[in-house]
CSV table of C-alpha atoms in Angstrom, one decimal:
chain,number,residue,atom,x,y,z
Z,1185,UNK,CA,-12.0,10.0,11.4
Z,1186,UNK,CA,-9.2,11.4,9.3
Z,1187,UNK,CA,-11.0,10.4,6.1
Z,1188,UNK,CA,-13.7,13.0,6.9
Z,1189,UNK,CA,-11.2,15.8,7.5
Z,1190,UNK,CA,-10.0,17.8,4.5
Z,1191,UNK,CA,-6.3,17.2,3.9
Z,1192,UNK,CA,-3.8,19.8,2.7
Z,1193,UNK,CA,-1.0,18.4,0.4
Z,1194,UNK,CA,1.3,21.3,1.2
Z,1195,UNK,CA,0.8,20.7,4.9
Z,1196,UNK,CA,1.4,17.0,4.3
Z,1197,UNK,CA,4.8,17.8,2.6
Z,1198,UNK,CA,5.9,19.5,5.8
Z,1199,UNK,CA,4.9,16.5,7.9
Z,1200,UNK,CA,6.4,13.7,5.7
Z,1201,UNK,CA,9.9,13.7,7.0
Z,1202,UNK,CA,9.2,10.6,9.1
Z,1203,UNK,CA,7.9,8.8,6.0
Z,1204,UNK,CA,10.6,9.8,3.5
Z,1205,UNK,CA,13.3,7.7,5.1
Z,1206,UNK,CA,11.6,4.5,4.0
Z,1207,UNK,CA,8.9,5.3,1.4
Z,1208,UNK,CA,11.0,7.9,-0.4
Z,1209,UNK,CA,14.0,5.7,-1.3
Z,1210,UNK,CA,13.9,3.6,-4.4
Z,1211,UNK,CA,14.4,0.0,-3.6
Z,1212,UNK,CA,14.4,0.5,0.1
Z,1213,UNK,CA,13.8,-2.7,2.0
Z,1214,UNK,CA,12.7,-3.5,5.6
Z,1215,UNK,CA,13.8,-6.6,7.5
Z,1216,UNK,CA,10.7,-7.0,9.7
Z,1217,UNK,CA,9.0,-9.5,9.8
Z,1218,UNK,CA,11.0,-10.5,6.7
Z,1219,UNK,CA,13.0,-8.8,4.0
Z,1220,UNK,CA,10.7,-7.0,1.6
Z,1221,UNK,CA,10.4,-3.6,-0.2
Z,1222,UNK,CA,8.3,-1.1,1.7
Z,1223,UNK,CA,5.2,-0.2,-0.3
Z,1224,UNK,CA,4.9,2.4,-3.0
Z,1225,UNK,CA,2.6,5.1,-1.6
Z,1226,UNK,CA,3.0,8.0,-3.9
Z,1227,UNK,CA,-0.1,8.0,-6.1
Z,1228,UNK,CA,-2.1,5.9,-3.8
Z,1229,UNK,CA,-5.6,7.0,-3.0
Z,1230,UNK,CA,-5.9,9.4,-0.1
Z,1231,UNK,CA,-8.9,7.6,1.6
Z,1232,UNK,CA,-6.9,4.4,1.6
Z,1233,UNK,CA,-3.7,6.0,3.0
Z,1234,UNK,CA,-5.8,7.5,5.8
Z,1235,UNK,CA,-7.5,4.2,6.5
Z,1236,UNK,CA,-4.2,2.4,6.6
Z,1237,UNK,CA,-2.6,4.8,9.0
Z,1238,UNK,CA,-5.7,4.7,11.2
Z,1239,UNK,CA,-5.5,0.9,11.2
Z,1240,UNK,CA,-1.9,1.0,12.3
Z,1241,UNK,CA,-2.9,3.5,15.0
Z,1242,UNK,CA,-5.7,1.3,16.4
Z,1243,UNK,CA,-3.8,-2.0,16.1
Z,1244,UNK,CA,-6.0,-3.4,13.3
Z,1245,UNK,CA,-2.7,-3.6,11.5
Z,1246,UNK,CA,0.2,-4.7,13.6
Z,1247,UNK,CA,3.6,-3.4,12.8
Z,1248,UNK,CA,5.7,-1.9,15.6
Z,1249,UNK,CA,7.4,0.9,13.7
Z,1250,UNK,CA,4.3,1.9,11.8
Z,1251,UNK,CA,2.2,1.9,14.9
Z,1252,UNK,CA,4.7,4.1,16.7
Z,1253,UNK,CA,4.5,6.6,13.8
Z,1254,UNK,CA,0.7,6.4,13.4
Z,1255,UNK,CA,0.1,6.9,17.2
Z,1256,UNK,CA,2.1,10.2,17.0
Z,1257,UNK,CA,-0.3,11.6,14.3
Z,1258,UNK,CA,-3.4,13.6,14.8
Z,1259,UNK,CA,-6.4,13.0,12.5
Z,1260,UNK,CA,-5.4,16.2,10.7
Z,1261,UNK,CA,-1.9,15.0,10.3
Z,1262,UNK,CA,-3.2,11.8,8.7
Z,1263,UNK,CA,-5.5,13.7,6.4
Z,1264,UNK,CA,-2.6,16.0,5.3
Z,1265,UNK,CA,-0.2,13.1,4.7
Z,1266,UNK,CA,-2.8,11.2,2.7
Z,1267,UNK,CA,-3.5,14.2,0.6
Z,1268,UNK,CA,0.2,14.8,0.0
Z,1269,UNK,CA,1.0,11.2,-1.1
Z,1270,UNK,CA,-2.1,10.9,-3.3
Z,1271,UNK,CA,-0.7,13.8,-5.4
Z,1272,UNK,CA,3.0,13.1,-5.0
Z,1273,UNK,CA,3.7,11.6,-8.5
Z,1274,UNK,CA,6.0,12.4,-11.3
Z,1275,UNK,CA,4.9,11.8,-14.9
Z,1276,UNK,CA,2.8,8.8,-13.8
Z,1277,UNK,CA,1.5,6.8,-16.8
Z,1278,UNK,CA,-2.2,6.4,-17.1
Z,1279,UNK,CA,-3.1,2.9,-16.1
Z,1280,UNK,CA,-4.8,0.9,-19.0
Z,1281,UNK,CA,-8.5,0.3,-18.9
Z,1282,UNK,CA,-7.9,-3.4,-18.7
Z,1283,UNK,CA,-5.0,-5.3,-17.1
Z,1284,UNK,CA,-2.9,-7.7,-19.2
Z,1285,UNK,CA,-4.2,-11.2,-19.1
Z,1286,UNK,CA,-2.9,-13.4,-16.4
Z,1287,UNK,CA,-2.0,-17.1,-16.8
Z,1288,UNK,CA,-4.9,-19.5,-16.5
Z,1289,UNK,CA,-3.7,-20.5,-13.0
Z,1290,UNK,CA,-3.6,-16.9,-11.7
Z,1291,UNK,CA,-6.9,-16.1,-13.5
Z,1292,UNK,CA,-8.5,-18.8,-11.5
Z,1293,UNK,CA,-7.0,-17.6,-8.2
Z,1294,UNK,CA,-8.1,-14.0,-8.9
Z,1295,UNK,CA,-11.6,-15.2,-9.7
Z,1296,UNK,CA,-11.7,-17.3,-6.6
Z,1297,UNK,CA,-10.8,-14.2,-4.5
Z,1298,UNK,CA,-13.1,-11.9,-6.5
Z,1299,UNK,CA,-10.3,-9.4,-6.5
Z,1300,UNK,CA,-11.7,-7.2,-9.3
Z,1301,UNK,CA,-14.9,-6.6,-7.3
Z,1302,UNK,CA,-13.0,-4.2,-5.1
Z,1303,UNK,CA,-9.8,-3.3,-6.8
Z,1304,UNK,CA,-11.2,-2.8,-10.3
Z,1305,UNK,CA,-10.7,-4.6,-13.6
Z,1306,UNK,CA,-7.2,-3.2,-14.0
Z,1307,UNK,CA,-6.4,-3.3,-10.3
Z,1308,UNK,CA,-5.4,0.4,-10.5
Z,1309,UNK,CA,-8.9,2.0,-10.2
Z,1310,UNK,CA,-10.6,0.7,-7.1
Z,1311,UNK,CA,-14.4,0.9,-6.9
Z,1312,UNK,CA,-14.0,2.9,-3.7
Z,1313,UNK,CA,-11.3,5.2,-2.5
Z,1314,UNK,CA,-10.8,3.2,0.7
Z,1315,UNK,CA,-9.5,0.3,-1.3
Z,1316,UNK,CA,-5.9,0.3,-2.4
Z,1317,UNK,CA,-4.5,0.5,-5.9
Z,1318,UNK,CA,-2.5,-2.7,-6.2
Z,1319,UNK,CA,-1.3,-2.8,-9.9
Z,1320,UNK,CA,2.4,-2.3,-10.0
Z,1321,UNK,CA,2.9,-2.5,-6.2
Z,1322,UNK,CA,6.0,-4.4,-5.1
Z,1323,UNK,CA,5.4,-8.2,-5.3
Z,1324,UNK,CA,7.2,-9.0,-2.0
Z,1325,UNK,CA,5.2,-6.3,-0.1
Z,1326,UNK,CA,1.9,-7.6,-1.5
Z,1327,UNK,CA,2.9,-11.1,-0.5
Z,1328,UNK,CA,3.7,-10.0,3.1
Z,1329,UNK,CA,0.5,-8.0,3.3
Z,1330,UNK,CA,-1.6,-10.9,2.1
Z,1331,UNK,CA,0.0,-13.3,4.6
Z,1332,UNK,CA,-0.7,-10.7,7.3
Z,1333,UNK,CA,-4.4,-10.9,6.6
Z,1334,UNK,CA,-4.1,-14.7,7.1
Z,1335,UNK,CA,-2.4,-14.2,10.4
Z,1336,UNK,CA,-4.9,-11.7,11.7
Z,1337,UNK,CA,-4.2,-9.0,14.3
Z,1338,UNK,CA,-5.4,-10.6,17.5
Z,1339,UNK,CA,-1.9,-11.5,18.8
Z,1340,UNK,CA,1.7,-11.0,18.0
Z,1341,UNK,CA,3.7,-8.2,16.4
Z,1342,UNK,CA,2.4,-8.6,12.9
Z,1343,UNK,CA,-0.9,-9.3,11.3
Z,1344,UNK,CA,-3.9,-7.4,9.9
Z,1345,UNK,CA,-7.5,-7.5,10.8
Z,1346,UNK,CA,-10.0,-6.9,8.0
Z,1347,UNK,CA,-13.4,-8.3,7.6
Z,1348,UNK,CA,-13.2,-8.6,3.9
Z,1349,UNK,CA,-9.5,-9.5,3.3
Z,1350,UNK,CA,-9.0,-12.0,6.1
Z,1351,UNK,CA,-11.4,-14.7,4.9
Z,1352,UNK,CA,-10.3,-14.1,1.3
Z,1353,UNK,CA,-6.6,-14.5,2.0
Z,1354,UNK,CA,-7.2,-17.6,4.2
Z,1355,UNK,CA,-8.6,-19.5,1.1
Z,1356,UNK,CA,-5.1,-19.6,-0.4
Z,1357,UNK,CA,-1.8,-21.3,0.2
Z,1358,UNK,CA,1.2,-19.0,0.5
Z,1359,UNK,CA,2.4,-20.3,-2.9
Z,1360,UNK,CA,-0.9,-19.2,-4.4
Z,1361,UNK,CA,-0.7,-15.8,-2.7
Z,1362,UNK,CA,2.8,-15.3,-4.1
Z,1363,UNK,CA,1.6,-16.1,-7.6
Z,1364,UNK,CA,-1.2,-13.5,-7.2
Z,1365,UNK,CA,1.4,-10.9,-5.8
Z,1366,UNK,CA,3.8,-11.5,-8.7
Z,1367,UNK,CA,1.1,-11.0,-11.3
Z,1368,UNK,CA,-0.2,-7.8,-9.7
Z,1369,UNK,CA,3.3,-6.4,-9.5
Z,1370,UNK,CA,3.8,-7.0,-13.2
Z,1371,UNK,CA,0.9,-4.7,-14.1
Z,1372,UNK,CA,1.1,-1.0,-15.1
Z,1373,UNK,CA,-0.2,1.3,-12.4
Z,1374,UNK,CA,0.1,4.8,-11.0
Z,1375,UNK,CA,2.0,3.9,-7.9
Z,1376,UNK,CA,5.5,5.3,-7.5
Z,1377,UNK,CA,8.5,5.8,-5.2
Z,1378,UNK,CA,9.2,9.5,-5.6
Z,1379,UNK,CA,12.4,10.6,-3.7
Z,1380,UNK,CA,11.9,13.9,-1.9
Z,1381,UNK,CA,13.8,16.6,-3.8
Z,1382,UNK,CA,15.6,17.9,-0.7
Z,1383,UNK,CA,17.3,14.5,-0.4
Z,1384,UNK,CA,18.4,14.3,-4.0
Z,1385,UNK,CA,22.0,14.9,-5.1
Z,1386,UNK,CA,22.1,17.9,-7.4
Z,1387,UNK,CA,23.3,17.2,-10.9
Z,1388,UNK,CA,25.1,19.6,-13.2
């Protein structure tokens, strides 16, 4: 597995061209399966990035463009890209020890989903590197991702298979999932969209 292979951030930089076109543009949106911002991955944990790419590669996460990219990657490529993006940050603020208090409604939803048990009390310091940081992630992306766990990955072009997240997501209505996503997006976290310098317009 790529998670067990040591990744090289410098090598990952040289392999990230296929990623930059979506994940390196501030505000970039995709239109499949609906319009939403592609996730922030700079500053995300390397084990999680590797796990996500492997899930696209195996079909546990269904998304045509991501699967096509993931299938082209070796385990070393995945490890290198994960190492690169985990360190690809610019003056990232340190997430607070405790997240800001949610509304009573959202607090009840988070408690029902036991979200802190994996993602950490501030949702930016997961208890295990294979779990994602979700504080400050785009709300519309989080909403789409949560709905994908409800759908599952057994059929169709979209959906995600995960033994933990699938039953949790299925407890909630889409309106409730959107409330959770909006709250998580409002938090301070270490995730960023960092444009690659070679694509930036020089300023004098």
